[in-house]
CSV table of C-alpha atoms in Angstrom, one decimal:
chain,number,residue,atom,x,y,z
A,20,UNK,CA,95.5,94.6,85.0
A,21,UNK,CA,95.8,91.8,82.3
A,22,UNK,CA,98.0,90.2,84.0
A,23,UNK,CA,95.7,90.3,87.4
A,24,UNK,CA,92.9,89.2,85.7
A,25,UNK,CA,94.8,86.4,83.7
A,26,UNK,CA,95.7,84.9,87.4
A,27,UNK,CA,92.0,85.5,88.5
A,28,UNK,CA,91.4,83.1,85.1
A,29,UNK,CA,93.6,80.9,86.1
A,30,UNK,CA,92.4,79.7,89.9
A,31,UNK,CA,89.1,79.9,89.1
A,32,UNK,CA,89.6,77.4,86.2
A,33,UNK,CA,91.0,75.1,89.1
A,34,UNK,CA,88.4,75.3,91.9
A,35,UNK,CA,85.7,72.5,91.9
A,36,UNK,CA,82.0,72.7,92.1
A,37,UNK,CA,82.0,76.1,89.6
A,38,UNK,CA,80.9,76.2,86.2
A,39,UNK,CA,82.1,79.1,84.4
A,40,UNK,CA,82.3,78.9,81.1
A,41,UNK,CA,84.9,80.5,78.6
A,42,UNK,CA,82.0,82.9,77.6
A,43,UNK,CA,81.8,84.3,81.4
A,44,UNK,CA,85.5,85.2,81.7
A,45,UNK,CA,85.0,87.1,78.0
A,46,UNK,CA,82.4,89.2,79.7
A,47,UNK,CA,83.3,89.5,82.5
A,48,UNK,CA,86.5,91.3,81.5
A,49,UNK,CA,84.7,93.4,78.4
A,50,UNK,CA,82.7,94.6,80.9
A,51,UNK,CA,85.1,95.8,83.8
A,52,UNK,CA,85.3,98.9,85.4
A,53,UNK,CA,88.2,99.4,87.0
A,54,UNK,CA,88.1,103.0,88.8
A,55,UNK,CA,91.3,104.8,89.8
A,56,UNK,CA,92.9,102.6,86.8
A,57,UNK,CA,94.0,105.3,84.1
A,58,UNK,CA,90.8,107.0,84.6
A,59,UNK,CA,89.6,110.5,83.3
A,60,UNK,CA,88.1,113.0,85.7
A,61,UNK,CA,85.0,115.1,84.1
A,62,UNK,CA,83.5,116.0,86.9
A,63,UNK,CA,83.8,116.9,91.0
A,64,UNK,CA,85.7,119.9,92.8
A,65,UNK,CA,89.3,119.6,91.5
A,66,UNK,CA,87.5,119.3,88.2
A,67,UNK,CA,85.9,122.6,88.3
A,68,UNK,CA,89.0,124.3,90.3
A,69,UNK,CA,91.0,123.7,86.4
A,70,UNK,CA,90.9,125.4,83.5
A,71,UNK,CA,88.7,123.8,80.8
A,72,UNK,CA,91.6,123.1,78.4
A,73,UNK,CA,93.2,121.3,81.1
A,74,UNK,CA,93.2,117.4,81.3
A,75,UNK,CA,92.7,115.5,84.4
A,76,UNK,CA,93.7,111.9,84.8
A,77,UNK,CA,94.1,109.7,87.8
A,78,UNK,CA,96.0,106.4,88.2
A,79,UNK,CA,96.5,103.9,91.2
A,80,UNK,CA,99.8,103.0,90.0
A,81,UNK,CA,102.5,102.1,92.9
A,82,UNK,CA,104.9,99.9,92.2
A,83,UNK,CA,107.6,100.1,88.8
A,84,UNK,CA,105.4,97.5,86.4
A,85,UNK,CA,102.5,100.2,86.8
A,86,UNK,CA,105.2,103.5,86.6
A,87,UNK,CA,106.3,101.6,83.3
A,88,UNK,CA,103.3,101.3,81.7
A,89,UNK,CA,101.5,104.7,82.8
A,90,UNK,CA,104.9,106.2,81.6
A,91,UNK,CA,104.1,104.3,78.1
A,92,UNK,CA,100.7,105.4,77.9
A,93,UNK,CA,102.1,109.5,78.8
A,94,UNK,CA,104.6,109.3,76.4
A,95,UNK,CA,102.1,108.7,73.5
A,96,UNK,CA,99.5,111.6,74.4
A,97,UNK,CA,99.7,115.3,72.9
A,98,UNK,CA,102.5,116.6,73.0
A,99,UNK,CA,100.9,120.3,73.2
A,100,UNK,CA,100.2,119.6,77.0
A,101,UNK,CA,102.1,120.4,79.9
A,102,UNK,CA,102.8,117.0,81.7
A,103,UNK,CA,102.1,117.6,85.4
A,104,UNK,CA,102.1,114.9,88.2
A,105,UNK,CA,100.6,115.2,91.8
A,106,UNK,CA,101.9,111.8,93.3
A,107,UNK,CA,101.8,110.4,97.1
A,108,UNK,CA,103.0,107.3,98.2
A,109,UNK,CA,103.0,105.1,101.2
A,110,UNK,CA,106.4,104.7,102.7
A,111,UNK,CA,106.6,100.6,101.5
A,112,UNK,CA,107.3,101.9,98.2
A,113,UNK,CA,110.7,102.9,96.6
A,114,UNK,CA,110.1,106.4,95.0
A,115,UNK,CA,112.9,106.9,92.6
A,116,UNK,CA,112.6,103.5,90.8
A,117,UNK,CA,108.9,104.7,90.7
A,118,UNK,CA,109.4,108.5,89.5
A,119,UNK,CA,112.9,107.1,86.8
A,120,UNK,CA,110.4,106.1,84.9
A,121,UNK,CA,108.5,109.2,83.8
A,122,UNK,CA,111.8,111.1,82.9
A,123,UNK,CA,111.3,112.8,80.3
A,124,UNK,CA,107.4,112.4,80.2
A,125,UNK,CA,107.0,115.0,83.2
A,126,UNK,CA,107.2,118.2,83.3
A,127,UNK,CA,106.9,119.0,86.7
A,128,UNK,CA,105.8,116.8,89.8
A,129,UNK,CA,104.4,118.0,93.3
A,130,UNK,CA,104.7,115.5,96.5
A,131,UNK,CA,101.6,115.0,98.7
A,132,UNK,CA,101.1,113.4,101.8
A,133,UNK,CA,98.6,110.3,101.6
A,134,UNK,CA,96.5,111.1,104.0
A,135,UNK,CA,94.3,107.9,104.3
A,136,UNK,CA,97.4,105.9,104.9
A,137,UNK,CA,99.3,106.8,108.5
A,138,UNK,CA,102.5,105.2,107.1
A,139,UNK,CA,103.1,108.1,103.8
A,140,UNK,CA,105.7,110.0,103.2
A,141,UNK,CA,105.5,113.7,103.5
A,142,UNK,CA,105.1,115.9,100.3
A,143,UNK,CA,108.5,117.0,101.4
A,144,UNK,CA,110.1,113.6,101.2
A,145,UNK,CA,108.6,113.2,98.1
A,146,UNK,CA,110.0,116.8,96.9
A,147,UNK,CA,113.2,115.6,98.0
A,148,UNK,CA,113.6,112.7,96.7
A,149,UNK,CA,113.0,114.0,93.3
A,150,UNK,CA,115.0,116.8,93.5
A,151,UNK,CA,117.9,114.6,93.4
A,152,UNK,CA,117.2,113.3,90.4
A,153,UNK,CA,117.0,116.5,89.1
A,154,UNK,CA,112.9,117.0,88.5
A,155,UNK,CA,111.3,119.8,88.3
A,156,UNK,CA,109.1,119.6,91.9
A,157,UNK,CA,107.6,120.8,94.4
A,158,UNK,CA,105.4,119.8,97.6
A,159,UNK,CA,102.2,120.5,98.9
A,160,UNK,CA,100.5,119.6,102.2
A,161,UNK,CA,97.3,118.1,100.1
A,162,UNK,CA,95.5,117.6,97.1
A,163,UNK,CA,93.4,120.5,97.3
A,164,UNK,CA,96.8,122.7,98.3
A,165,UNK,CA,98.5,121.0,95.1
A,166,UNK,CA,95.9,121.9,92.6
A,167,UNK,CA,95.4,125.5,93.8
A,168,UNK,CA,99.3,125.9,92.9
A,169,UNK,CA,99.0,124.2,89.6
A,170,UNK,CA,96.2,126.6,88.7
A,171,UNK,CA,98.5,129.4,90.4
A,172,UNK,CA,101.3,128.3,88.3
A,173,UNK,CA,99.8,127.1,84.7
A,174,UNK,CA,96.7,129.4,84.6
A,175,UNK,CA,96.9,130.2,81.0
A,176,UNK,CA,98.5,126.9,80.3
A,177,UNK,CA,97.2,123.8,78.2
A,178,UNK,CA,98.0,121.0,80.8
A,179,UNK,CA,97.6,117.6,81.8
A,180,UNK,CA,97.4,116.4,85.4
A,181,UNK,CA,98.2,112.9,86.5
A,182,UNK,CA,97.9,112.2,90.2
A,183,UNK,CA,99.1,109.2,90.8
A,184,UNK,CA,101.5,107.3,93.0
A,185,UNK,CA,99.3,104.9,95.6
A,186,UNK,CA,95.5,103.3,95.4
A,187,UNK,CA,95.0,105.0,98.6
A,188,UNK,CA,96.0,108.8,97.6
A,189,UNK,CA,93.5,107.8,94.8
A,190,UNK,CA,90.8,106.7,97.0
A,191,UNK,CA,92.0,110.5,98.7
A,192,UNK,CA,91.0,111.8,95.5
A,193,UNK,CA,87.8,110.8,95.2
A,194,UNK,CA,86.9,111.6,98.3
A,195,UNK,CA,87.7,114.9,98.1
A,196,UNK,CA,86.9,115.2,94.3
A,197,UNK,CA,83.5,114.5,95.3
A,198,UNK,CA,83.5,116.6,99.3
């Protein structure tokens, strides 16, 4: 996100008839909210469907630069947790380069469907797809299917969820965090 507001920085520094001073850009980015960006869920219906000693993150990431660095970040949490992913993608997106990086990190990884974007893959795809690369996996027909067999499946465990994969199955989330 650096990176996207450096280039933000950058052509606005070049436009004519703006006055924005150096002051303005430190601000501006001090003071940015950027949802669905390693954000921690407190609150909503998937919140209160989890044990209390679980953890519940969400992150937009998509492509490998944002795989690398949420990997990063999941490598240097407790390591008393049980590192579960729920991840969706749309089908413009390469899933193993994504997933390659959080070898290791995850424990265990169930495929959804995105289902504001027509052009996901299929939890099963997804399933598939990791299965060759020999993760732990499953694949669930939604969200709210996915986290009813995590609770199913970890019920007395301390665990962390990530759900992650695509901006859209995050905007999915929220939408159905908050239903």
């Amino acid at each position: 996100q650096f990176i996207n507001a450096s280039t933000a920085i950058a052509c606005v520094s070049h436009l004519s008839g703006f006055k924005i001073h150096d002051a303005n850009f430190r601000n501006g980015i001090a003071n940015a909210k950027w949802q669905g960006r390693l954000q921690y869920i407190r609150d909503g219906s998937f919140r209160k469907k989890i044990s209390g000693n679980w953890q519940l993150w969400i992150d937009g990431a998509h492509n490998e630069g944002g795989a690398r660095v949420l990997s990063a970040w999941l490598a240097d949490q407790d390591t008393t947790y049980i590192n579960v992913m729920i991840m969706g993608m749309t089908k413009n997106r390469d899933i193993e380069s994504f997933i390659r990086h959080f070898i290791g990190n995850v424990d265990y990884v169930i495929g959804v469907p995105v289902y504001s974007e027509p052009m996901s893959y299929k939890g099963e795809y997804v399933r598939s797809c990791l299965e060759k690369l020999g993760i732990a996996c499953a694949a669930s027909d939604g969200l709210l299917e996915a986290f009813d067999a995590l609770v199913k499946k970890y019920s007395n465990k301390k665990v962390r969820v990530l759900v992650t994969g695509s901006l859209f199955l995050v905007a999915d989330f929220f939408v159905a965090n908050n239903a």
